[in-house]
Tab-separated table of C-alpha atoms and ligand atoms in Angstrom:
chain	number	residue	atom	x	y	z
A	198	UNK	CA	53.779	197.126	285.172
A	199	UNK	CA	50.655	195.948	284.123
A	200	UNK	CA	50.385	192.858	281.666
A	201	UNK	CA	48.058	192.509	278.728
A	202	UNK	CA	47.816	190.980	274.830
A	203	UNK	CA	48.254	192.591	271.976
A	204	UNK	CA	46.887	191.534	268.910
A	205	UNK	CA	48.440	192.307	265.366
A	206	UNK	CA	45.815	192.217	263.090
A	207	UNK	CA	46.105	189.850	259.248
A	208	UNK	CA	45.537	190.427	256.184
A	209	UNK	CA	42.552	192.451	256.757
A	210	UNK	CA	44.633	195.576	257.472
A	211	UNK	CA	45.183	195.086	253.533
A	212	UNK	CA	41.434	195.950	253.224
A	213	UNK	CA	41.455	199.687	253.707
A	214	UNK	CA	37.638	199.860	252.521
A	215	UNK	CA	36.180	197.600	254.953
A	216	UNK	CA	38.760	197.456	257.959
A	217	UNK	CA	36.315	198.914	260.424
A	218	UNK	CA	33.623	195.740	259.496
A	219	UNK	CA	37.044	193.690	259.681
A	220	UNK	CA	38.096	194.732	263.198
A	221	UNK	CA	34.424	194.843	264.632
A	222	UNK	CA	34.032	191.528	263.444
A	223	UNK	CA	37.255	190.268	264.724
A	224	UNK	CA	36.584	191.600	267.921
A	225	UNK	CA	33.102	189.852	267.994
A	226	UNK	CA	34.925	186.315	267.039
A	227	UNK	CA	37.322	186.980	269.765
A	228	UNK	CA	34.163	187.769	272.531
A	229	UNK	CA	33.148	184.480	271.196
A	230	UNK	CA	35.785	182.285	271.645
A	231	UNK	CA	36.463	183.742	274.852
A	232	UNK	CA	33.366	182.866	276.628
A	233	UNK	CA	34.770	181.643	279.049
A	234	UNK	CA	37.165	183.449	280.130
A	235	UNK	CA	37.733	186.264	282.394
A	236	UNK	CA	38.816	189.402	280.226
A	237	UNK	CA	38.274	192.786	278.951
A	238	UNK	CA	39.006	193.942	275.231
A	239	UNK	CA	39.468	197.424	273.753
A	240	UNK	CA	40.371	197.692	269.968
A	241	UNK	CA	41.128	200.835	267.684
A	242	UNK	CA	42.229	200.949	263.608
A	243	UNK	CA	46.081	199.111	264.851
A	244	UNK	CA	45.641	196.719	267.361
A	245	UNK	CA	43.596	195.074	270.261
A	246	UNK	CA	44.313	194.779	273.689
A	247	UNK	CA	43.335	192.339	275.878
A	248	UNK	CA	43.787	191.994	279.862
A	249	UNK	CA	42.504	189.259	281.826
A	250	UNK	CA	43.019	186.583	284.762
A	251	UNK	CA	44.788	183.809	282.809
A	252	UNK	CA	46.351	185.576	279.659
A	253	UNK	CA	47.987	181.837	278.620
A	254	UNK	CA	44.636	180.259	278.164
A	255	UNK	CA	43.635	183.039	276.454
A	256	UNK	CA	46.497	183.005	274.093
A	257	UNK	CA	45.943	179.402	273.396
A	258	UNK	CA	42.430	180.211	272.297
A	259	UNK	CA	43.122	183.404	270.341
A	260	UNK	CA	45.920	180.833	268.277
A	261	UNK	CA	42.485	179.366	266.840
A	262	UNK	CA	41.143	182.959	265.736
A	263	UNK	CA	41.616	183.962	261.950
A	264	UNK	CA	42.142	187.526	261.231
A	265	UNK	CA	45.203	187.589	263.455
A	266	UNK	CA	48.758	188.334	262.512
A	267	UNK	CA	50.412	187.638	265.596
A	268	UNK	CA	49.463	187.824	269.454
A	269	UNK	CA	51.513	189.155	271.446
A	270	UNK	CA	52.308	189.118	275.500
A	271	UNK	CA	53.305	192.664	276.568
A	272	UNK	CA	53.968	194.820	279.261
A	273	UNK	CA	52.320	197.889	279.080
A	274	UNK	CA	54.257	201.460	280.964
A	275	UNK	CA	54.244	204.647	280.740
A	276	UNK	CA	55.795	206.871	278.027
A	277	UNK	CA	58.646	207.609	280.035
A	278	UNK	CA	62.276	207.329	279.339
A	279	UNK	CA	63.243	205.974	282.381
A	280	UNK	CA	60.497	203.777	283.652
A	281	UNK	CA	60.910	201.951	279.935
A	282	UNK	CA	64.282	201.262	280.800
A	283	UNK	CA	63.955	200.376	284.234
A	284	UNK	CA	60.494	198.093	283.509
A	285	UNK	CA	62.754	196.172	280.490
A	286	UNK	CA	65.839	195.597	282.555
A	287	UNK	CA	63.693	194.317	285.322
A	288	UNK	CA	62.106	192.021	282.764
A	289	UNK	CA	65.527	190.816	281.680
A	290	UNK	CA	66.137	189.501	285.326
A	291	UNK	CA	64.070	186.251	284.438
A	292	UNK	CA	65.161	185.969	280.796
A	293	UNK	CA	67.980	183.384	279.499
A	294	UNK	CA	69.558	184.831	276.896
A	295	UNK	CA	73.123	185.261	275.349
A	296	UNK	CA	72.499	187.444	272.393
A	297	UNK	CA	70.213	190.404	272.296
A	298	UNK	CA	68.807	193.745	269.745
A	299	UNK	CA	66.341	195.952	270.804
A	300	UNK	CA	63.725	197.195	268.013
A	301	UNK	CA	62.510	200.317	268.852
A	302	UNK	CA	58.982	201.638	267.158
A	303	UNK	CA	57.932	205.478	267.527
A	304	UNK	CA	54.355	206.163	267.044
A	305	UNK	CA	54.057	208.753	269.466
A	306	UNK	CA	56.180	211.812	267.962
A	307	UNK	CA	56.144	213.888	271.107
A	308	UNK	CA	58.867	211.334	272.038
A	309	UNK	CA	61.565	213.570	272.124
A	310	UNK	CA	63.866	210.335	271.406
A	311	UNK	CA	64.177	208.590	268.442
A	312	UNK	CA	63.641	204.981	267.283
A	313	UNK	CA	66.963	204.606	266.620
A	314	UNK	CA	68.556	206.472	269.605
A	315	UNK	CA	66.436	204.684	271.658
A	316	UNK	CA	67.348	201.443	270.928
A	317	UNK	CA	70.918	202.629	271.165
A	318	UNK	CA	70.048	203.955	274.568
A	319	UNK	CA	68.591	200.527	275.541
A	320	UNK	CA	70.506	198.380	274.278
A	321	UNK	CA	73.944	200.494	276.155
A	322	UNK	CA	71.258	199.709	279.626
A	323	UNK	CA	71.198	196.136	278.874
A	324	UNK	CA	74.762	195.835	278.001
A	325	UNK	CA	75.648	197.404	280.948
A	326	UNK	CA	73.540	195.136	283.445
A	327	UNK	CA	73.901	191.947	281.463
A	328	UNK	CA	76.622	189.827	280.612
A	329	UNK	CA	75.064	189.747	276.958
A	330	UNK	CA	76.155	190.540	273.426
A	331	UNK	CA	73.980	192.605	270.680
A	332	UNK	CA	73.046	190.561	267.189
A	333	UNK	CA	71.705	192.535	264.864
A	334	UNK	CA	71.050	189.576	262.445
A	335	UNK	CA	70.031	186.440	264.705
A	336	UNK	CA	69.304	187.822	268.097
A	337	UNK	CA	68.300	184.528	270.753
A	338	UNK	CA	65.938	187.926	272.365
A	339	UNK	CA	64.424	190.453	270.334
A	340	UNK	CA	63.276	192.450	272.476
A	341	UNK	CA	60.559	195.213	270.882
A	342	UNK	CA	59.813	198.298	272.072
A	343	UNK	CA	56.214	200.006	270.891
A	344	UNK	CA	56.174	203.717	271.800
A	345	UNK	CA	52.797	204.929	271.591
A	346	UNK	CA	50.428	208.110	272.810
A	347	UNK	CA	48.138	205.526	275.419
A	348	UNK	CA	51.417	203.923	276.417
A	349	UNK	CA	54.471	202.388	275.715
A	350	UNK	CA	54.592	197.997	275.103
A	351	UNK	CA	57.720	196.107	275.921
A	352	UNK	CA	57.656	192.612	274.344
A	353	UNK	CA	59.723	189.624	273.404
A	354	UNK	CA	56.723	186.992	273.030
A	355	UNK	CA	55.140	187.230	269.849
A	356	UNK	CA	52.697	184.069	268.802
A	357	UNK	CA	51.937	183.234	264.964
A	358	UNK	CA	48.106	184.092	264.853
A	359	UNK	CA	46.110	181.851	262.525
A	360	UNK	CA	45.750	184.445	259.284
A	361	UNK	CA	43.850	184.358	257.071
A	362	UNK	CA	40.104	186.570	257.527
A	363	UNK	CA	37.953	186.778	260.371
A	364	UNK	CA	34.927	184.087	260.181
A	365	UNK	CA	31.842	185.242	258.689
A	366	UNK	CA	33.135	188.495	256.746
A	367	UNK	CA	32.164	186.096	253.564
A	368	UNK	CA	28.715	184.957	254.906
A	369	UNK	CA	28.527	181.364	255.748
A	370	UNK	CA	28.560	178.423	253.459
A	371	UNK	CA	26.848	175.247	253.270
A	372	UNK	CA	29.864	172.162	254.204
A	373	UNK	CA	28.676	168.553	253.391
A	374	UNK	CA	30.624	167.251	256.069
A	375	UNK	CA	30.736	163.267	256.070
A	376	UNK	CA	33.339	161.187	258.420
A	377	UNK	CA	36.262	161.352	255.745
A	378	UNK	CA	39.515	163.200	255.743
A	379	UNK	CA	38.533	165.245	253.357
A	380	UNK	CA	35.215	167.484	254.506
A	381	UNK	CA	36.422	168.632	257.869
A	382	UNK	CA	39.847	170.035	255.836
A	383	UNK	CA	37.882	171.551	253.174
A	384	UNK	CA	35.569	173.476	256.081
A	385	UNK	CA	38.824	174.650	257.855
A	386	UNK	CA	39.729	176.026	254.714
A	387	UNK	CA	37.073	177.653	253.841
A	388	UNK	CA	36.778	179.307	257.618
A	389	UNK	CA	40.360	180.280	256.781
A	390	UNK	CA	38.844	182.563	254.267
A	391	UNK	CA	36.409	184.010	256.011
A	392	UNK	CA	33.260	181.709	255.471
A	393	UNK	CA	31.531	180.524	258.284
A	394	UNK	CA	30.049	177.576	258.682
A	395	UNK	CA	26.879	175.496	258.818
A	396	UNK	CA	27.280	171.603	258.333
A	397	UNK	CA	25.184	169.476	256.872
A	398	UNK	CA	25.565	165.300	257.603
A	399	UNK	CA	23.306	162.537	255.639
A	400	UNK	CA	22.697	159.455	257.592
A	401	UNK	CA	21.313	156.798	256.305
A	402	UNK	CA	20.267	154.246	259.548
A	403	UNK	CA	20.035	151.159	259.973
A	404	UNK	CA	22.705	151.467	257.281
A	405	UNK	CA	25.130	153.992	259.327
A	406	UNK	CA	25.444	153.834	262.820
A	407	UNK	CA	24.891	156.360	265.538
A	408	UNK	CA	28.869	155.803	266.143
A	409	UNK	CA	29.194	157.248	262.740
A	410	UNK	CA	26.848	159.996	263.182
A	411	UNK	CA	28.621	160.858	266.803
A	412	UNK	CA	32.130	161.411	264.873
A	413	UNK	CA	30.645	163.512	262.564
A	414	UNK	CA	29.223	165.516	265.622
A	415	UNK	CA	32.761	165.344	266.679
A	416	UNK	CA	34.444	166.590	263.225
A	417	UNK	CA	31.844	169.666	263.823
A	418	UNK	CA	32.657	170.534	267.039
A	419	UNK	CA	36.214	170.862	266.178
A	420	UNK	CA	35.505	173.123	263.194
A	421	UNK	CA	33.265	175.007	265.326
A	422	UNK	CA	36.352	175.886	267.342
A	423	UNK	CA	37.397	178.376	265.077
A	424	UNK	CA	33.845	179.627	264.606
A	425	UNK	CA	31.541	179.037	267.725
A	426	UNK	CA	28.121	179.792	265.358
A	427	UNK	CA	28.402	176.054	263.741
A	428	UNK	CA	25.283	174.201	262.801
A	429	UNK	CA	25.028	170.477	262.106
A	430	UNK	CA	22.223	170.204	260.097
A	431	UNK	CA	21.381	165.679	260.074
A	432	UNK	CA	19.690	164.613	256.711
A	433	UNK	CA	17.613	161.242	257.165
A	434	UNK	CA	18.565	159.936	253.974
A	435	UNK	CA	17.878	156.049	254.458
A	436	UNK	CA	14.515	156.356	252.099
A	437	UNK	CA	16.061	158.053	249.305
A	438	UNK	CA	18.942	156.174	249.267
A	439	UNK	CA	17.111	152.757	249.410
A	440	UNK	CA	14.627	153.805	246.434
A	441	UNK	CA	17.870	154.841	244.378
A	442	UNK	CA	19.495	151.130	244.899
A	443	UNK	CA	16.213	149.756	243.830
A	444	UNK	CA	15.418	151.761	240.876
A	445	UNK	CA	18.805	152.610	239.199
A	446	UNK	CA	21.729	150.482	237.797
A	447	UNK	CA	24.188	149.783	240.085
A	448	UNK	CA	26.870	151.218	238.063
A	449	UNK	CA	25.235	155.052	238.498
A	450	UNK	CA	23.591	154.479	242.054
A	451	UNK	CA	26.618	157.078	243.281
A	452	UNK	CA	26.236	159.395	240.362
A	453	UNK	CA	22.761	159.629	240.906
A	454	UNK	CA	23.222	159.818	244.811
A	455	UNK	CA	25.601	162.725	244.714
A	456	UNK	CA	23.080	164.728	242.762
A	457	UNK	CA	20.246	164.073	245.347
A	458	UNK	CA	22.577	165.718	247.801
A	459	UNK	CA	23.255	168.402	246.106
A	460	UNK	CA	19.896	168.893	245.294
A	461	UNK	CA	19.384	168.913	248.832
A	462	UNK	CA	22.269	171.090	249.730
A	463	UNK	CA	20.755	173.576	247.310
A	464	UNK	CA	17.337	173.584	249.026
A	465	UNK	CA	18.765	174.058	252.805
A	466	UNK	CA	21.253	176.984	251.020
A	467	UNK	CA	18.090	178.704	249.875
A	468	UNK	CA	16.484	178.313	253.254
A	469	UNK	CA	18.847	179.530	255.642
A	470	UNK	CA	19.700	181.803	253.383
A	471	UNK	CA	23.619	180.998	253.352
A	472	UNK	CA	25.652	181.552	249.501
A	473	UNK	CA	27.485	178.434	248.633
A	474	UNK	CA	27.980	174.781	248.737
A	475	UNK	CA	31.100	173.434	250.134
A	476	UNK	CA	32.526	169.898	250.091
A	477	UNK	CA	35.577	167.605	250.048
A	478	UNK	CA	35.654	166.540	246.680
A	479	UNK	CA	39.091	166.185	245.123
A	480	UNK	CA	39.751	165.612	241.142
A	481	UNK	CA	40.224	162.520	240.443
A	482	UNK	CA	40.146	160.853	243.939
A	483	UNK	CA	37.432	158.552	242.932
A	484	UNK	CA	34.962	157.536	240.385
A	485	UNK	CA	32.209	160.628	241.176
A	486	UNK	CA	35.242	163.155	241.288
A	487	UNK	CA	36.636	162.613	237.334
A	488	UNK	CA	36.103	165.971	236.215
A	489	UNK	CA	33.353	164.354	234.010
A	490	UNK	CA	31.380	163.064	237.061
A	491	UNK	CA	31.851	166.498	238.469
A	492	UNK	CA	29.911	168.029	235.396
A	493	UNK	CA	27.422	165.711	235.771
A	494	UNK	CA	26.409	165.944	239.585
A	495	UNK	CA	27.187	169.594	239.392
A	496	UNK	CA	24.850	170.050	236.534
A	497	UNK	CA	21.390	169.654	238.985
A	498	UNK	CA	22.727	173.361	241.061
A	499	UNK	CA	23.586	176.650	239.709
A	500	UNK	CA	25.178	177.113	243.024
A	501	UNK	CA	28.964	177.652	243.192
A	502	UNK	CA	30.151	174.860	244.648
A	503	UNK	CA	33.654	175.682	246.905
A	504	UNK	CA	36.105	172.510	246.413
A	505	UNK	CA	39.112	173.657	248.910
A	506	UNK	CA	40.948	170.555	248.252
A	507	UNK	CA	40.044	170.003	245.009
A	508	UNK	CA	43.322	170.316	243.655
A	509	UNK	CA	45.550	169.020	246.480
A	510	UNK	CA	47.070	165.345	246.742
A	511	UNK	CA	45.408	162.939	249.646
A	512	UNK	CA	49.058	163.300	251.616
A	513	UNK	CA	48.694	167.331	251.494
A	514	UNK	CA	44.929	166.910	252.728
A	515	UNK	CA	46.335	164.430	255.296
A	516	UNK	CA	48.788	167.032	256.634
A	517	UNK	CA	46.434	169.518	257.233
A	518	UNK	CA	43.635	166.920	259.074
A	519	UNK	CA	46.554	165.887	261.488
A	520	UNK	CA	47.465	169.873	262.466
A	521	UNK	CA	43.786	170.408	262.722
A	522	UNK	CA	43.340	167.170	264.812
A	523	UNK	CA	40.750	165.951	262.966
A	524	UNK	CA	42.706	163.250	261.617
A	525	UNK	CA	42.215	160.580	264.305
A	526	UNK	CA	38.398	160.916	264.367
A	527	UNK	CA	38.256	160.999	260.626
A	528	UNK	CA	39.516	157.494	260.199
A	529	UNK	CA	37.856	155.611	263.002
A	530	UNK	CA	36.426	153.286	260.990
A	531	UNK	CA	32.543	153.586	260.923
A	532	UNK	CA	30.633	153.651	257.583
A	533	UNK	CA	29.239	156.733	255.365
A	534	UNK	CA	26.341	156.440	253.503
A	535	UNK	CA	28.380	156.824	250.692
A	536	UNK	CA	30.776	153.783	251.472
A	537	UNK	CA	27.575	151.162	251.852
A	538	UNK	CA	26.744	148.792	248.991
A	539	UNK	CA	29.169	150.535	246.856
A	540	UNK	CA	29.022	149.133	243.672
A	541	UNK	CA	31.674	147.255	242.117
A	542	UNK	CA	32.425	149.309	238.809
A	543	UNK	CA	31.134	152.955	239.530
A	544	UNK	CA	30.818	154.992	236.447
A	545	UNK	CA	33.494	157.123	235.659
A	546	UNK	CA	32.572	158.714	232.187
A	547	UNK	CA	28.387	159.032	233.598
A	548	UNK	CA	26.264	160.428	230.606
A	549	UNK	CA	23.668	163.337	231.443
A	550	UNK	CA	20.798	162.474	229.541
A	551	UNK	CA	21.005	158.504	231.488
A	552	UNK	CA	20.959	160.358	234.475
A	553	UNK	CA	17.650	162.333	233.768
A	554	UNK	CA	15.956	158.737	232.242
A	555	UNK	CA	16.935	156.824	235.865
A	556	UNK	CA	15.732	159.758	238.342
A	557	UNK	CA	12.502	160.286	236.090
A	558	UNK	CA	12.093	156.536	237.210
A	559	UNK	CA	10.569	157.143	240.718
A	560	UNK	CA	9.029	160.576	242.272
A	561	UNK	CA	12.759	162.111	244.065
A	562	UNK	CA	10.831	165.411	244.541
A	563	UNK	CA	8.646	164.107	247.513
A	564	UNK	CA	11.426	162.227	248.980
A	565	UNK	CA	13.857	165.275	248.754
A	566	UNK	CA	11.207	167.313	250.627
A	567	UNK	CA	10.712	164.972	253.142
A	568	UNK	CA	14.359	164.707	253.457
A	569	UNK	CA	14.541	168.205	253.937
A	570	UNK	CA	11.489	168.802	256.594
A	571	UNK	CA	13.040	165.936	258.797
A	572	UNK	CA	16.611	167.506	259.495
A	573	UNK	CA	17.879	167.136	263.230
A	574	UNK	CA	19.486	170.168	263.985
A	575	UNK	CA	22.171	170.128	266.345
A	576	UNK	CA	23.652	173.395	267.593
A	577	UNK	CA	27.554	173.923	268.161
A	578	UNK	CA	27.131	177.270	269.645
A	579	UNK	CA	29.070	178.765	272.154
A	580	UNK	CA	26.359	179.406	274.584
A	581	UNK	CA	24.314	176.317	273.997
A	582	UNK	CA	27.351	173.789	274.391
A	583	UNK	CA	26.266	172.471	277.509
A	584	UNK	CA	23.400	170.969	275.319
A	585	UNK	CA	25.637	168.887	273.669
A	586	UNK	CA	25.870	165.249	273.819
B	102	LIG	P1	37.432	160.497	252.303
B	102	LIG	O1	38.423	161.212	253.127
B	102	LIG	O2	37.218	159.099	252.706
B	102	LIG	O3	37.589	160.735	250.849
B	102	LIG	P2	35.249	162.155	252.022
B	102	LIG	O4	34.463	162.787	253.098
B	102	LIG	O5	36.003	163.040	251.139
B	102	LIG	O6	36.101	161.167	252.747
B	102	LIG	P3	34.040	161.185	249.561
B	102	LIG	O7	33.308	159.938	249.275
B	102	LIG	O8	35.295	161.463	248.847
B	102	LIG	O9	34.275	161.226	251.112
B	102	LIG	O10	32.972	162.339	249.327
B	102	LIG	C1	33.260	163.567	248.711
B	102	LIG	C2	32.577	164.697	249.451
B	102	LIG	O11	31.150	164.549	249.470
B	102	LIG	C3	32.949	164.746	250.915
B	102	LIG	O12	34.171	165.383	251.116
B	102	LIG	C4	31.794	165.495	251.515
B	102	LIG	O13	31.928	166.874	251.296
B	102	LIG	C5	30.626	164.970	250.701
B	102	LIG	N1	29.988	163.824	251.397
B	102	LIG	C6	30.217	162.514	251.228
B	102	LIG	N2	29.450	161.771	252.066
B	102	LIG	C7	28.725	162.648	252.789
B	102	LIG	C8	27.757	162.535	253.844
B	102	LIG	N3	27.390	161.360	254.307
B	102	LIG	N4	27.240	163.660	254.348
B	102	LIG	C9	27.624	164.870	253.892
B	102	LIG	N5	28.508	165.040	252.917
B	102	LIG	C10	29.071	163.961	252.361
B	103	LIG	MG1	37.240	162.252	249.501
């Protein structure tokens, strides 16, 4: 009886059009995040298969993998009546169980048995052999029977894949990821969809630390976990910053900082050629995020900007950092460039046409481009991890 995964694909099967892109890409995400492993993977329109040395590590890792229904340990026999019994009540032997149903699936209609007879059959075998009752309603085992033309799969174990769409089916977006809470949930998110990911991080030293910079690093590793093609792109912001504190009131120095990064985030989008800004912001959450502030910063892009958790509260955000394990990094407690010399009454209401007369104060252009020609890039790869700090 040979052992393997099988893997139930999402929400893509929903996608008649483009399933083949769907699977293929799927399948490439998988090769990906398997790396390491030891493994071999076949795929057609209804499933994947996967065999390999240590199927529970690759299970763990495949948990991580959007674009997956559910994941599956089976055992794979052949389409024969008897070997199916005799392979599931050998199975049985190591199984704890007091109540049972068997769920029988036909695909293959030269089968001369059907899916309902079948489980009949079975479930007579079991009750036979085991000292067992049958539950239609709340079985402790189900245990599922898949009769197919390249074999027949006898499970019990089925995982809850991630969902959602495989990573990069959307093209990849542009995440201002910072230290907070919110940035690393809004990437997940938006990786959840089917956007992959490059990251981009503005430091502003002396000012931030390289302890600050390193959890950032850290926030982007974990995202690139359920991507393995992450980018941190490292803005050195410290000039910029320091000429906005010395030439703008205090009360719009974040205003006016927020739309230097997005004017920056628009020029590395346009680069790299990637389609949309992402970022953390949630209405209301602070002074730049009133839906008026939001106008205003927004105002210097025609880029959509993707707001994941722009609607959720900070205890919903919260809930998803912890079961993403970001979390714990996000609130070590090292500054943002955002959090230094914030000023003490931060415009809430900011007016367009003040903005315009402050930044026409001093020459932003040149210090955006040098901004932008002086990115770090750090690679997440796969392949190149070993790179890594
Ligand atoms: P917190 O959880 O503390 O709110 P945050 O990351 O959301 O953290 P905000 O000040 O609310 O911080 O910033 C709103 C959004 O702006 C962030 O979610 C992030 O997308 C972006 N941002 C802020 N600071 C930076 C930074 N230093 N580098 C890149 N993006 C940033
Ligand atoms: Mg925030």
């Amino acid at each position: 009886m040979k052992q393997l995964i099988m893997i139930k694909y999402g929400e893509l099967t929903t996608k008649k059009g483009n399933r083949n892109a769907f699977i293929k890409l799927l399948a490439k995400n998988i090769r990906n995040i398997l790396i390491d492993e030891d493994y071999e993977l076949i795929f057609d329109r209804v499933r994947m298969y996967i065999t390999g040395s240590n199927l529970d590590n690759i299970i763990d890792k495949l948990k991580l993998v959007f674009g997956i229904h559910s994941i599956v340990l089976c055992y794979e026999v052949n389409t024969n009546k008897e070997e199916i019994i005799k392979s599931v009540l050998s199975i049985l032997e190591n199984k704890n169980f007091n109540t049972f149903k068997v769920d029988t699936k036909r695909a293959d209609k030269n089968f001369s048995i059907s899916s309902m007879d079948f489980s009949k059959l079975l479930g007579g075998e079991i009750l036979k052999k085991f000292n067992v009752k049958v539950d239609v309603h709340n079985p402790e085992l189900l245990v599922q029977i898949e009769i197919r033309t390249e074999g027949t799969f006898i499970y019990m174990d089925e995982y809850d894949g991630s969902g959602g769409y495989p990573v990069g089916i959307q093209g990849t977006g542009l995440l201002m990821l910072s230290g907070g809470i919110d940035s690393p949930v809004a990437g997940y998110l938006a990786l959840k969809r089917g956007v992959d990911l490059e990251c981009l991080y503005f430091e502003s030293p002396p000012h931030t630390s390289q302890q600050a910079k390193n959890k950032v690093i850290t926030l982007a590793r974990k995202l690139n976990s359920y991507s393995g093609n992450i980018k941190l792109n490292v803005v050195p912001f410290t000039k910029l910053q320091e000429t906005i504190y010395k030439n703008v009131p205090e009360s719009y120095v974040i205003t006016i900082m927020r739309r230097m990064m997005y004017r920056i985030a628009q020029k590395i989008v346009k680069k790299h050629h990637l389609k949309v800004i992402i970022n953390g912001e949630s209405i209301g959450q602070v002074a730049s995020q009133t839906l008026t502030s939001m106008i205003v910063i927004n105002s210097v892009t025609n880029l959509p900007i993707i707001r994941p958790v722009a609607c959720m509260d900070k205890l919903e955000i919260i809930d998803v950092a912890r079961k993403i394990d970001t979390y714990d990094t996000s609130i070590l407690p090292y500054e943002d460039c955002c959090t230094i010399f914030l000023p003490k009454h931060p415009v809430i209401n900011p007016e367009l046409d003040k903005c315009i007369l402050y930044e026409n104060s001093f020459d932003y252009e040149t210090l955006i481009d040098e901004c932008v020609n002086n990115i770090e890039v750090i690679s997440l790869k796969n392949n190149l991890k070993n790179n890594l700090l």
